[in-house]
Amino acid sequence: MKIVRRPAAMRALVREARRRGKTVGFVPTMGALHEGHLSLVRRARREHDRVVVSVFVNPLQFGPREDFRRYPRETRRDATLCRAAGCDWFYLPSVRAVYPEGFETSVAPGPLASRWEGAVRPGHFAGVLTVVMKLLNMVEPDTLYLGQKDAQQAAVVGAMMRDLDLPARLAVAPIVRERDGLAMSSRNAYLSPEERSRAAGFPRALAAAAALARGGARDARRIEREAKRVLRLVAKPDGIDYVALVDPRTLQPVARLERRALLLAAIRVGRTRLIDNRFLTPSRGKR
Ligand code: AMP
């Protein structure tokens, strides 16, 4: 595995590989890698001749009061994990290389970004789109791999790729969870043992909503209420940012569960923000 730091070197490697007929899969990350990230790397490994993994903690997507400075940085460990998962090129651009002095242009997301994470984190998706656009231009992959963990991010990036005619294809991979169901996240490292055990109640609350839907419930507000009830009972969150049953394509709330919908949620446990989501399908017949 080669460690690549300069954008020009990254592009030259990919172009040379492509000239020789190789295909390229790309997994962008912010590092502190876990099984969620590695599942994307392994899938890229299966589907392409060359695999690029980037680790870049993107300052543009953090708000002024967010955790940019304390975000975990473990590059050596990340490199070891990436090598084992089959990465060819481990791309580590510096903030200066990505945003040189005088940098002033950004990508503006559309209405898909306005609710949920976009509402709680103003400017977040503009930061995400800008860095993903830049990384796509540096790496020029055939496929971009993102995780369903960040469902709204995948939707917003997919819209950019379509709307701005970006040539790469988007692959979205399922959420990888800890044994107790908590979605893997680099931010789980912030949780104290007491917070970590409460956090396990988060996926349980989504599962309770799914069970209600399986039992025949269709009313979206009732399903959301059930998720919140179980959240308060078992996760005892320090805040619920949102729990919403939405259309998986538009991310707009649905009134009733008539077809497959996405239950999106974000909570705070201590000072840590956690997000998760789960697809719900209406049970046939009963209501
Ligand atoms: P991050 O390093 O948090 O920016 O995540 C990098 C990529 O890995 C994003 O596309 C995430 O959606 C994806 N990812 C993060 N956690 C998980 C997980 N638990 N399961 C699947 N994909 C994940």
PDB file of C-alpha atoms and ligand atoms in Angstrom:
ATOM      1  CA  MET A   1       0.000   0.000   0.000  1.00  0.00           C
ATOM      2  CA  LYS A   2       1.302   3.395  -0.978  1.00  0.00           C
ATOM      3  CA  ILE A   3       0.771   6.498   1.157  1.00  0.00           C
ATOM      4  CA  VAL A   4      -0.053   9.469  -1.047  1.00  0.00           C
ATOM      5  CA  ARG A   5      -0.111  13.034   0.244  1.00  0.00           C
ATOM      6  CA  ARG A   6      -0.161  15.335  -2.742  1.00  0.00           C
ATOM      7  CA  PRO A   7      -3.244  15.819  -4.931  1.00  0.00           C
ATOM      8  CA  ALA A   8      -1.142  15.870  -8.114  1.00  0.00           C
ATOM      9  CA  ALA A   9       0.514  12.556  -7.182  1.00  0.00           C
ATOM     10  CA  MET A  10      -2.887  11.022  -6.403  1.00  0.00           C
ATOM     11  CA  ARG A  11      -4.310  12.017  -9.745  1.00  0.00           C
ATOM     12  CA  ALA A  12      -1.216  10.841 -11.639  1.00  0.00           C
ATOM     13  CA  LEU A  13      -1.383   7.372 -10.039  1.00  0.00           C
ATOM     14  CA  VAL A  14      -5.054   6.935 -10.883  1.00  0.00           C
ATOM     15  CA  ARG A  15      -4.667   8.229 -14.426  1.00  0.00           C
ATOM     16  CA  GLU A  16      -1.777   5.851 -15.079  1.00  0.00           C
ATOM     17  CA  ALA A  17      -3.800   2.913 -13.707  1.00  0.00           C
ATOM     18  CA  ARG A  18      -6.767   3.892 -15.805  1.00  0.00           C
ATOM     19  CA  ARG A  19      -4.584   4.177 -18.918  1.00  0.00           C
ATOM     20  CA  ARG A  20      -3.676   0.540 -18.327  1.00  0.00           C
ATOM     21  CA  GLY A  21      -7.354  -0.391 -18.203  1.00  0.00           C
ATOM     22  CA  LYS A  22      -7.736  -0.631 -14.411  1.00  0.00           C
ATOM     23  CA  THR A  23     -10.880   0.456 -12.597  1.00  0.00           C
ATOM     24  CA  VAL A  24     -10.789   2.441  -9.377  1.00  0.00           C
ATOM     25  CA  GLY A  25     -12.990   2.386  -6.257  1.00  0.00           C
ATOM     26  CA  PHE A  26     -12.804   5.235  -3.748  1.00  0.00           C
ATOM     27  CA  VAL A  27     -13.744   5.362  -0.043  1.00  0.00           C
ATOM     28  CA  PRO A  28     -13.531   8.840   1.524  1.00  0.00           C
ATOM     29  CA  THR A  29     -13.313   8.911   5.334  1.00  0.00           C
ATOM     30  CA  MET A  30     -12.347  11.145   8.225  1.00  0.00           C
ATOM     31  CA  GLY A  31     -10.243   8.390   9.788  1.00  0.00           C
ATOM     32  CA  ALA A  32     -10.398   6.662  13.193  1.00  0.00           C
ATOM     33  CA  LEU A  33     -11.401   3.717  11.064  1.00  0.00           C
ATOM     34  CA  HIS A  34     -13.697   0.934  12.227  1.00  0.00           C
ATOM     35  CA  GLU A  35     -15.523  -2.026  10.685  1.00  0.00           C
ATOM     36  CA  GLY A  36     -18.070   0.332   9.087  1.00  0.00           C
ATOM     37  CA  HIS A  37     -15.342   1.991   7.037  1.00  0.00           C
ATOM     38  CA  LEU A  38     -13.550  -1.295   6.387  1.00  0.00           C
ATOM     39  CA  SER A  39     -16.710  -2.914   5.012  1.00  0.00           C
ATOM     40  CA  LEU A  40     -16.674  -0.192   2.341  1.00  0.00           C
ATOM     41  CA  VAL A  41     -12.982  -0.791   1.616  1.00  0.00           C
ATOM     42  CA  ARG A  42     -13.516  -4.532   1.247  1.00  0.00           C
ATOM     43  CA  ARG A  43     -16.438  -4.009  -1.073  1.00  0.00           C
ATOM     44  CA  ALA A  44     -14.393  -1.607  -3.201  1.00  0.00           C
ATOM     45  CA  ARG A  45     -11.627  -4.271  -3.202  1.00  0.00           C
ATOM     46  CA  ARG A  46     -14.052  -6.886  -4.553  1.00  0.00           C
ATOM     47  CA  GLU A  47     -15.454  -4.598  -7.231  1.00  0.00           C
ATOM     48  CA  HIS A  48     -12.365  -2.782  -8.545  1.00  0.00           C
ATOM     49  CA  ASP A  49      -8.735  -3.265  -9.597  1.00  0.00           C
ATOM     50  CA  ARG A  50      -7.468  -0.360  -7.497  1.00  0.00           C
ATOM     51  CA  VAL A  51      -8.780   0.956  -4.176  1.00  0.00           C
ATOM     52  CA  VAL A  52      -8.197   4.460  -2.817  1.00  0.00           C
ATOM     53  CA  VAL A  53      -9.042   5.321   0.799  1.00  0.00           C
ATOM     54  CA  SER A  54      -8.741   8.937   1.875  1.00  0.00           C
ATOM     55  CA  VAL A  55      -8.432  10.135   5.444  1.00  0.00           C
ATOM     56  CA  PHE A  56      -9.158  13.831   5.684  1.00  0.00           C
ATOM     57  CA  VAL A  57     -10.824  15.579   8.610  1.00  0.00           C
ATOM     58  CA  ASN A  58     -12.588  18.254   6.618  1.00  0.00           C
ATOM     59  CA  PRO A  59     -12.708  21.547   8.555  1.00  0.00           C
ATOM     60  CA  LEU A  60     -15.384  22.910   6.214  1.00  0.00           C
ATOM     61  CA  GLN A  61     -18.059  20.472   7.401  1.00  0.00           C
ATOM     62  CA  PHE A  62     -17.689  21.248  11.127  1.00  0.00           C
ATOM     63  CA  GLY A  63     -19.577  24.087  12.793  1.00  0.00           C
ATOM     64  CA  PRO A  64     -17.666  26.561  14.995  1.00  0.00           C
ATOM     65  CA  ARG A  65     -18.887  24.842  18.174  1.00  0.00           C
ATOM     66  CA  GLU A  66     -18.362  21.297  16.912  1.00  0.00           C
ATOM     67  CA  ASP A  67     -15.613  18.745  17.472  1.00  0.00           C
ATOM     68  CA  PHE A  68     -13.146  19.468  14.641  1.00  0.00           C
ATOM     69  CA  ARG A  69     -10.193  19.942  16.973  1.00  0.00           C
ATOM     70  CA  ARG A  70     -10.840  16.950  19.171  1.00  0.00           C
ATOM     71  CA  TYR A  71     -11.957  14.623  16.342  1.00  0.00           C
ATOM     72  CA  PRO A  72      -9.901  11.396  16.792  1.00  0.00           C
ATOM     73  CA  ARG A  73      -6.774  11.223  14.602  1.00  0.00           C
ATOM     74  CA  GLU A  74      -5.049   7.825  14.451  1.00  0.00           C
ATOM     75  CA  THR A  75      -3.356   7.789  11.077  1.00  0.00           C
ATOM     76  CA  ARG A  76      -0.845   5.004  11.751  1.00  0.00           C
ATOM     77  CA  ARG A  77      -3.509   2.636  12.996  1.00  0.00           C
ATOM     78  CA  ASP A  78      -5.765   3.631  10.085  1.00  0.00           C
ATOM     79  CA  ALA A  79      -2.970   2.825   7.616  1.00  0.00           C
ATOM     80  CA  THR A  80      -2.478  -0.642   9.121  1.00  0.00           C
ATOM     81  CA  LEU A  81      -6.210  -1.403   8.970  1.00  0.00           C
ATOM     82  CA  CYS A  82      -6.489  -0.112   5.409  1.00  0.00           C
ATOM     83  CA  ARG A  83      -3.582  -2.198   4.202  1.00  0.00           C
ATOM     84  CA  ALA A  84      -5.165  -5.330   5.695  1.00  0.00           C
ATOM     85  CA  ALA A  85      -8.515  -4.512   4.059  1.00  0.00           C
ATOM     86  CA  GLY A  86      -6.902  -4.320   0.620  1.00  0.00           C
ATOM     87  CA  CYS A  87      -6.355  -0.615   0.034  1.00  0.00           C
ATOM     88  CA  ASP A  88      -3.770   0.239  -2.666  1.00  0.00           C
ATOM     89  CA  TRP A  89      -3.467   3.969  -2.164  1.00  0.00           C
ATOM     90  CA  PHE A  90      -3.947   5.590   1.229  1.00  0.00           C
ATOM     91  CA  TYR A  91      -4.598   9.241   0.471  1.00  0.00           C
ATOM     92  CA  LEU A  92      -3.766  11.754   3.208  1.00  0.00           C
ATOM     93  CA  PRO A  93      -3.915  15.283   1.839  1.00  0.00           C
ATOM     94  CA  SER A  94      -3.144  18.149   4.212  1.00  0.00           C
ATOM     95  CA  VAL A  95      -5.688  20.869   4.933  1.00  0.00           C
ATOM     96  CA  ARG A  96      -3.380  23.267   3.060  1.00  0.00           C
ATOM     97  CA  ALA A  97      -3.339  21.013   0.000  1.00  0.00           C
ATOM     98  CA  VAL A  98      -7.121  20.794  -0.088  1.00  0.00           C
ATOM     99  CA  TYR A  99      -7.801  24.425   0.843  1.00  0.00           C
ATOM    100  CA  PRO A 100      -4.836  26.521  -0.240  1.00  0.00           C
ATOM    101  CA  GLU A 101      -4.745  30.191   0.527  1.00  0.00           C
ATOM    102  CA  GLY A 102      -7.310  32.043  -1.531  1.00  0.00           C
ATOM    103  CA  PHE A 103      -9.721  29.105  -1.693  1.00  0.00           C
ATOM    104  CA  GLU A 104     -13.218  30.598  -2.000  1.00  0.00           C
ATOM    105  CA  THR A 105     -15.591  28.394  -3.991  1.00  0.00           C
ATOM    106  CA  SER A 106     -18.061  25.923  -2.586  1.00  0.00           C
ATOM    107  CA  VAL A 107     -20.885  23.632  -3.689  1.00  0.00           C
ATOM    108  CA  ALA A 108     -24.366  24.655  -2.523  1.00  0.00           C
ATOM    109  CA  PRO A 109     -26.669  21.756  -1.675  1.00  0.00           C
ATOM    110  CA  GLY A 110     -30.354  21.788  -2.646  1.00  0.00           C
ATOM    111  CA  PRO A 111     -33.485  21.219  -0.542  1.00  0.00           C
ATOM    112  CA  LEU A 112     -32.485  17.620   0.319  1.00  0.00           C
ATOM    113  CA  ALA A 113     -29.978  19.175   2.712  1.00  0.00           C
ATOM    114  CA  SER A 114     -32.314  21.612   4.420  1.00  0.00           C
ATOM    115  CA  ARG A 115     -33.889  19.403   7.088  1.00  0.00           C
ATOM    116  CA  TRP A 116     -32.507  16.962   9.695  1.00  0.00           C
ATOM    117  CA  GLU A 117     -28.712  17.138   9.827  1.00  0.00           C
ATOM    118  CA  GLY A 118     -28.783  20.217   7.608  1.00  0.00           C
ATOM    119  CA  ALA A 119     -31.091  22.062  10.015  1.00  0.00           C
ATOM    120  CA  VAL A 120     -29.139  21.114  13.147  1.00  0.00           C
ATOM    121  CA  ARG A 121     -25.733  21.701  11.499  1.00  0.00           C
ATOM    122  CA  PRO A 122     -25.923  24.823   9.304  1.00  0.00           C
ATOM    123  CA  GLY A 123     -23.323  24.743   6.535  1.00  0.00           C
ATOM    124  CA  HIS A 124     -22.480  21.086   7.159  1.00  0.00           C
ATOM    125  CA  PHE A 125     -23.628  19.742   3.800  1.00  0.00           C
ATOM    126  CA  ALA A 126     -22.049  22.581   1.822  1.00  0.00           C
ATOM    127  CA  GLY A 127     -18.797  21.540   3.504  1.00  0.00           C
ATOM    128  CA  VAL A 128     -19.400  17.884   2.709  1.00  0.00           C
ATOM    129  CA  LEU A 129     -20.316  18.515  -0.927  1.00  0.00           C
ATOM    130  CA  THR A 130     -17.353  20.797  -1.472  1.00  0.00           C
ATOM    131  CA  VAL A 131     -14.853  18.283  -0.144  1.00  0.00           C
ATOM    132  CA  VAL A 132     -16.474  15.323  -1.916  1.00  0.00           C
ATOM    133  CA  MET A 133     -16.460  17.254  -5.190  1.00  0.00           C
ATOM    134  CA  LYS A 134     -12.780  18.090  -4.719  1.00  0.00           C
ATOM    135  CA  LEU A 135     -11.855  14.529  -3.736  1.00  0.00           C
ATOM    136  CA  LEU A 136     -13.757  13.146  -6.740  1.00  0.00           C
ATOM    137  CA  ASN A 137     -11.801  15.494  -8.973  1.00  0.00           C
ATOM    138  CA  MET A 138      -8.496  14.478  -7.399  1.00  0.00           C
ATOM    139  CA  VAL A 139      -9.152  10.733  -7.458  1.00  0.00           C
ATOM    140  CA  GLU A 140     -11.430  10.391 -10.518  1.00  0.00           C
ATOM    141  CA  PRO A 141     -12.815   7.030  -9.353  1.00  0.00           C
ATOM    142  CA  ASP A 142     -15.251   4.768 -11.196  1.00  0.00           C
ATOM    143  CA  THR A 143     -17.217   4.204  -7.989  1.00  0.00           C
ATOM    144  CA  LEU A 144     -17.631   6.284  -4.845  1.00  0.00           C
ATOM    145  CA  TYR A 145     -18.466   4.217  -1.745  1.00  0.00           C
ATOM    146  CA  LEU A 146     -20.535   5.772   1.050  1.00  0.00           C
ATOM    147  CA  GLY A 147     -22.295   4.299   4.078  1.00  0.00           C
ATOM    148  CA  GLN A 148     -26.028   4.220   4.784  1.00  0.00           C
ATOM    149  CA  LYS A 149     -25.087   5.266   8.345  1.00  0.00           C
ATOM    150  CA  ASP A 150     -25.034   8.831   6.999  1.00  0.00           C
ATOM    151  CA  ALA A 151     -28.233   8.435   4.972  1.00  0.00           C
ATOM    152  CA  GLN A 152     -28.812  12.121   4.309  1.00  0.00           C
ATOM    153  CA  GLN A 153     -25.181  12.585   3.295  1.00  0.00           C
ATOM    154  CA  ALA A 154     -25.491   9.750   0.771  1.00  0.00           C
ATOM    155  CA  ALA A 155     -28.690  11.304  -0.606  1.00  0.00           C
ATOM    156  CA  VAL A 156     -27.211  14.794  -0.855  1.00  0.00           C
ATOM    157  CA  VAL A 157     -23.989  13.546  -2.479  1.00  0.00           C
ATOM    158  CA  GLY A 158     -26.013  11.390  -4.894  1.00  0.00           C
ATOM    159  CA  ALA A 159     -28.025  14.459  -5.893  1.00  0.00           C
ATOM    160  CA  MET A 160     -24.838  16.445  -6.518  1.00  0.00           C
ATOM    161  CA  MET A 161     -23.375  13.663  -8.662  1.00  0.00           C
ATOM    162  CA  ARG A 162     -26.536  13.513 -10.727  1.00  0.00           C
ATOM    163  CA  ASP A 163     -27.201  17.243 -10.925  1.00  0.00           C
ATOM    164  CA  LEU A 164     -23.618  18.202 -11.772  1.00  0.00           C
ATOM    165  CA  ASP A 165     -23.044  15.286 -14.192  1.00  0.00           C
ATOM    166  CA  LEU A 166     -20.205  13.751 -12.231  1.00  0.00           C
ATOM    167  CA  PRO A 167     -19.106  10.580 -14.020  1.00  0.00           C
ATOM    168  CA  ALA A 168     -18.557   8.314 -10.990  1.00  0.00           C
ATOM    169  CA  ARG A 169     -21.198   5.859  -9.830  1.00  0.00           C
ATOM    170  CA  LEU A 170     -22.385   5.902  -6.218  1.00  0.00           C
ATOM    171  CA  ALA A 171     -22.565   2.752  -4.099  1.00  0.00           C
ATOM    172  CA  VAL A 172     -24.194   2.967  -0.654  1.00  0.00           C
ATOM    173  CA  ALA A 173     -23.347   0.153   1.770  1.00  0.00           C
ATOM    174  CA  PRO A 174     -25.395  -1.023   4.782  1.00  0.00           C
ATOM    175  CA  ILE A 175     -24.797   0.132   8.351  1.00  0.00           C
ATOM    176  CA  VAL A 176     -22.306  -1.942  10.328  1.00  0.00           C
ATOM    177  CA  ARG A 177     -23.224  -2.240  14.009  1.00  0.00           C
ATOM    178  CA  GLU A 178     -21.608  -3.205  17.290  1.00  0.00           C
ATOM    179  CA  ARG A 179     -22.779  -6.445  18.915  1.00  0.00           C
ATOM    180  CA  ASP A 180     -25.406  -4.569  20.932  1.00  0.00           C
ATOM    181  CA  GLY A 181     -26.730  -2.809  17.824  1.00  0.00           C
ATOM    182  CA  LEU A 182     -25.106   0.611  18.189  1.00  0.00           C
ATOM    183  CA  ALA A 183     -24.079   1.852  14.735  1.00  0.00           C
ATOM    184  CA  MET A 184     -20.297   2.018  14.515  1.00  0.00           C
ATOM    185  CA  SER A 185     -18.974   5.569  14.506  1.00  0.00           C
ATOM    186  CA  SER A 186     -15.655   7.232  15.176  1.00  0.00           C
ATOM    187  CA  ARG A 187     -17.547   9.442  17.636  1.00  0.00           C
ATOM    188  CA  ASN A 188     -18.512   6.437  19.808  1.00  0.00           C
ATOM    189  CA  ALA A 189     -15.008   6.786  21.265  1.00  0.00           C
ATOM    190  CA  TYR A 190     -16.177   9.961  23.027  1.00  0.00           C
ATOM    191  CA  LEU A 191     -18.741   8.050  25.116  1.00  0.00           C
ATOM    192  CA  SER A 192     -18.016   7.296  28.771  1.00  0.00           C
ATOM    193  CA  PRO A 193     -18.915   3.727  29.862  1.00  0.00           C
ATOM    194  CA  GLU A 194     -22.176   5.002  31.330  1.00  0.00           C
ATOM    195  CA  GLU A 195     -23.025   6.914  28.129  1.00  0.00           C
ATOM    196  CA  ARG A 196     -22.001   3.953  26.006  1.00  0.00           C
ATOM    197  CA  SER A 197     -24.499   1.707  27.757  1.00  0.00           C
ATOM    198  CA  ARG A 198     -27.268   4.293  27.306  1.00  0.00           C
ATOM    199  CA  ALA A 199     -26.316   4.652  23.636  1.00  0.00           C
ATOM    200  CA  ALA A 200     -27.220   0.982  23.099  1.00  0.00           C
ATOM    201  CA  GLY A 201     -30.823   2.057  23.667  1.00  0.00           C
ATOM    202  CA  PHE A 202     -30.716   4.105  20.448  1.00  0.00           C
ATOM    203  CA  PRO A 203     -30.910   1.190  17.974  1.00  0.00           C
ATOM    204  CA  ARG A 204     -33.378  -0.519  20.314  1.00  0.00           C
ATOM    205  CA  ALA A 205     -35.721   2.450  19.951  1.00  0.00           C
ATOM    206  CA  LEU A 206     -35.561   2.211  16.150  1.00  0.00           C
ATOM    207  CA  ALA A 207     -36.154  -1.529  16.416  1.00  0.00           C
ATOM    208  CA  ALA A 208     -39.222  -0.902  18.601  1.00  0.00           C
ATOM    209  CA  ALA A 209     -40.638   1.391  15.916  1.00  0.00           C
ATOM    210  CA  ALA A 210     -39.938  -1.284  13.299  1.00  0.00           C
ATOM    211  CA  ALA A 211     -41.743  -3.852  15.459  1.00  0.00           C
ATOM    212  CA  LEU A 212     -44.769  -1.567  15.728  1.00  0.00           C
ATOM    213  CA  ALA A 213     -44.784  -1.230  11.916  1.00  0.00           C
ATOM    214  CA  ARG A 214     -44.499  -4.995  11.532  1.00  0.00           C
ATOM    215  CA  GLY A 215     -47.508  -5.294  13.819  1.00  0.00           C
ATOM    216  CA  GLY A 216     -49.520  -3.229  11.369  1.00  0.00           C
ATOM    217  CA  ALA A 217     -49.073   0.394  12.475  1.00  0.00           C
ATOM    218  CA  ARG A 218     -49.065   2.816   9.551  1.00  0.00           C
ATOM    219  CA  ASP A 219     -49.454   6.222  11.144  1.00  0.00           C
ATOM    220  CA  ALA A 220     -46.041   7.887  10.864  1.00  0.00           C
ATOM    221  CA  ARG A 221     -46.441  10.103  13.931  1.00  0.00           C
ATOM    222  CA  ARG A 222     -47.431   7.105  16.033  1.00  0.00           C
ATOM    223  CA  ILE A 223     -44.353   5.203  14.835  1.00  0.00           C
ATOM    224  CA  GLU A 224     -42.128   8.194  15.636  1.00  0.00           C
ATOM    225  CA  ARG A 225     -43.757   8.507  19.072  1.00  0.00           C
ATOM    226  CA  GLU A 226     -42.993   4.873  19.796  1.00  0.00           C
ATOM    227  CA  ALA A 227     -39.321   5.375  18.868  1.00  0.00           C
ATOM    228  CA  LYS A 228     -39.150   8.431  21.153  1.00  0.00           C
ATOM    229  CA  ARG A 229     -40.889   6.642  23.997  1.00  0.00           C
ATOM    230  CA  VAL A 230     -38.379   3.782  23.941  1.00  0.00           C
ATOM    231  CA  LEU A 231     -35.527   6.256  23.484  1.00  0.00           C
ATOM    232  CA  ARG A 232     -36.485   8.135  26.655  1.00  0.00           C
ATOM    233  CA  LEU A 233     -36.956   4.864  28.493  1.00  0.00           C
ATOM    234  CA  VAL A 234     -33.735   3.069  27.592  1.00  0.00           C
ATOM    235  CA  ALA A 235     -31.291   5.605  26.122  1.00  0.00           C
ATOM    236  CA  LYS A 236     -32.300   8.495  28.381  1.00  0.00           C
ATOM    237  CA  PRO A 237     -30.767  10.885  25.855  1.00  0.00           C
ATOM    238  CA  ASP A 238     -29.611  14.341  26.863  1.00  0.00           C
ATOM    239  CA  GLY A 239     -31.472  15.591  23.803  1.00  0.00           C
ATOM    240  CA  ILE A 240     -33.403  14.315  20.815  1.00  0.00           C
ATOM    241  CA  ASP A 241     -32.593  16.385  17.730  1.00  0.00           C
ATOM    242  CA  TYR A 242     -35.111  14.589  15.525  1.00  0.00           C
ATOM    243  CA  VAL A 243     -36.905  11.303  14.944  1.00  0.00           C
ATOM    244  CA  ALA A 244     -38.620  11.316  11.556  1.00  0.00           C
ATOM    245  CA  LEU A 245     -40.188   8.829   9.205  1.00  0.00           C
ATOM    246  CA  VAL A 246     -39.296  10.029   5.718  1.00  0.00           C
ATOM    247  CA  ASP A 247     -39.433   9.115   2.061  1.00  0.00           C
ATOM    248  CA  PRO A 248     -36.040   7.505   1.309  1.00  0.00           C
ATOM    249  CA  ARG A 249     -35.608   9.518  -1.893  1.00  0.00           C
ATOM    250  CA  THR A 250     -36.868  13.008  -0.981  1.00  0.00           C
ATOM    251  CA  LEU A 251     -36.238  12.787   2.796  1.00  0.00           C
ATOM    252  CA  GLN A 252     -39.569  14.572   3.293  1.00  0.00           C
ATOM    253  CA  PRO A 253     -41.744  13.295   6.147  1.00  0.00           C
ATOM    254  CA  VAL A 254     -44.430  10.813   5.177  1.00  0.00           C
ATOM    255  CA  ALA A 255     -47.839  10.838   6.854  1.00  0.00           C
ATOM    256  CA  ARG A 256     -48.305   7.099   6.600  1.00  0.00           C
ATOM    257  CA  LEU A 257     -46.156   4.048   6.102  1.00  0.00           C
ATOM    258  CA  GLU A 258     -47.586   2.894   2.776  1.00  0.00           C
ATOM    259  CA  ARG A 259     -44.290   1.862   1.172  1.00  0.00           C
ATOM    260  CA  ARG A 260     -40.728   1.431   2.351  1.00  0.00           C
ATOM    261  CA  ALA A 261     -39.714   4.472   4.398  1.00  0.00           C
ATOM    262  CA  LEU A 262     -36.674   5.552   6.340  1.00  0.00           C
ATOM    263  CA  LEU A 263     -36.738   6.274  10.062  1.00  0.00           C
ATOM    264  CA  LEU A 264     -34.044   8.916  10.620  1.00  0.00           C
ATOM    265  CA  ALA A 265     -32.889   9.931  14.082  1.00  0.00           C
ATOM    266  CA  ALA A 266     -30.286  11.986  15.893  1.00  0.00           C
ATOM    267  CA  ILE A 267     -29.794  12.223  19.652  1.00  0.00           C
ATOM    268  CA  ARG A 268     -27.299  13.597  22.111  1.00  0.00           C
ATOM    269  CA  VAL A 269     -25.767  11.419  24.806  1.00  0.00           C
ATOM    270  CA  GLY A 270     -23.644  13.561  27.074  1.00  0.00           C
ATOM    271  CA  ARG A 271     -21.776  15.883  24.720  1.00  0.00           C
ATOM    272  CA  THR A 272     -21.786  13.350  21.891  1.00  0.00           C
ATOM    273  CA  ARG A 273     -24.178  13.492  18.945  1.00  0.00           C
ATOM    274  CA  LEU A 274     -25.236  10.155  17.539  1.00  0.00           C
ATOM    275  CA  ILE A 275     -27.167   9.500  14.335  1.00  0.00           C
ATOM    276  CA  ASP A 276     -28.790   6.314  13.131  1.00  0.00           C
ATOM    277  CA  ASN A 277     -31.502   5.177  10.734  1.00  0.00           C
ATOM    278  CA  ARG A 278     -33.489   2.150   9.760  1.00  0.00           C
ATOM    279  CA  PHE A 279     -35.689   1.192   6.810  1.00  0.00           C
ATOM    280  CA  LEU A 280     -39.266   0.344   7.758  1.00  0.00           C
ATOM    281  CA  THR A 281     -41.627  -1.632   5.549  1.00  0.00           C
ATOM    282  CA  PRO A 282     -45.399  -1.666   5.996  1.00  0.00           C
ATOM    283  CA  SER A 283     -46.845  -4.995   7.007  1.00  0.00           C
ATOM    284  CA  ARG A 284     -49.300  -6.247   4.421  1.00  0.00           C
ATOM    285  CA  GLY A 285     -52.965  -6.643   5.269  1.00  0.00           C
ATOM    286  CA  LYS A 286     -53.405  -5.608   8.874  1.00  0.00           C
ATOM    287  CA  ARG A 287     -53.527  -2.033  10.095  1.00  0.00           C
TER     288      ARG A 287
HETATM  289  P1  AMP B   1     -16.707   9.203   8.295  1.00  0.00           P
HETATM  290  O1  AMP B   1     -15.277   8.813   8.522  1.00  0.00           O
HETATM  291  O2  AMP B   1     -17.532   9.211   9.530  1.00  0.00           O
HETATM  292  O3  AMP B   1     -16.819  10.454   7.471  1.00  0.00           O
HETATM  293  O4  AMP B   1     -17.333   8.057   7.412  1.00  0.00           O
HETATM  294  C1  AMP B   1     -16.779   7.704   6.171  1.00  0.00           C
HETATM  295  C2  AMP B   1     -17.738   6.822   5.421  1.00  0.00           C
HETATM  296  O5  AMP B   1     -17.957   5.624   6.153  1.00  0.00           O
HETATM  297  C3  AMP B   1     -19.100   7.478   5.208  1.00  0.00           C
HETATM  298  O6  AMP B   1     -19.564   7.169   3.906  1.00  0.00           O
HETATM  299  C4  AMP B   1     -19.931   6.843   6.280  1.00  0.00           C
HETATM  300  O7  AMP B   1     -21.306   6.792   5.958  1.00  0.00           O
HETATM  301  C5  AMP B   1     -19.345   5.451   6.326  1.00  0.00           C
HETATM  302  N1  AMP B   1     -19.632   4.843   7.623  1.00  0.00           N
HETATM  303  C6  AMP B   1     -19.365   5.364   8.851  1.00  0.00           C
HETATM  304  N2  AMP B   1     -19.816   4.550   9.820  1.00  0.00           N
HETATM  305  C7  AMP B   1     -20.411   3.503   9.200  1.00  0.00           C
HETATM  306  C8  AMP B   1     -21.081   2.310   9.656  1.00  0.00           C
HETATM  307  N3  AMP B   1     -21.259   2.044  10.946  1.00  0.00           N
HETATM  308  N4  AMP B   1     -21.552   1.460   8.719  1.00  0.00           N
HETATM  309  C9  AMP B   1     -21.405   1.720   7.402  1.00  0.00           C
HETATM  310  N5  AMP B   1     -20.772   2.804   6.910  1.00  0.00           N
HETATM  311  C10 AMP B   1     -20.283   3.691   7.792  1.00  0.00           C
END
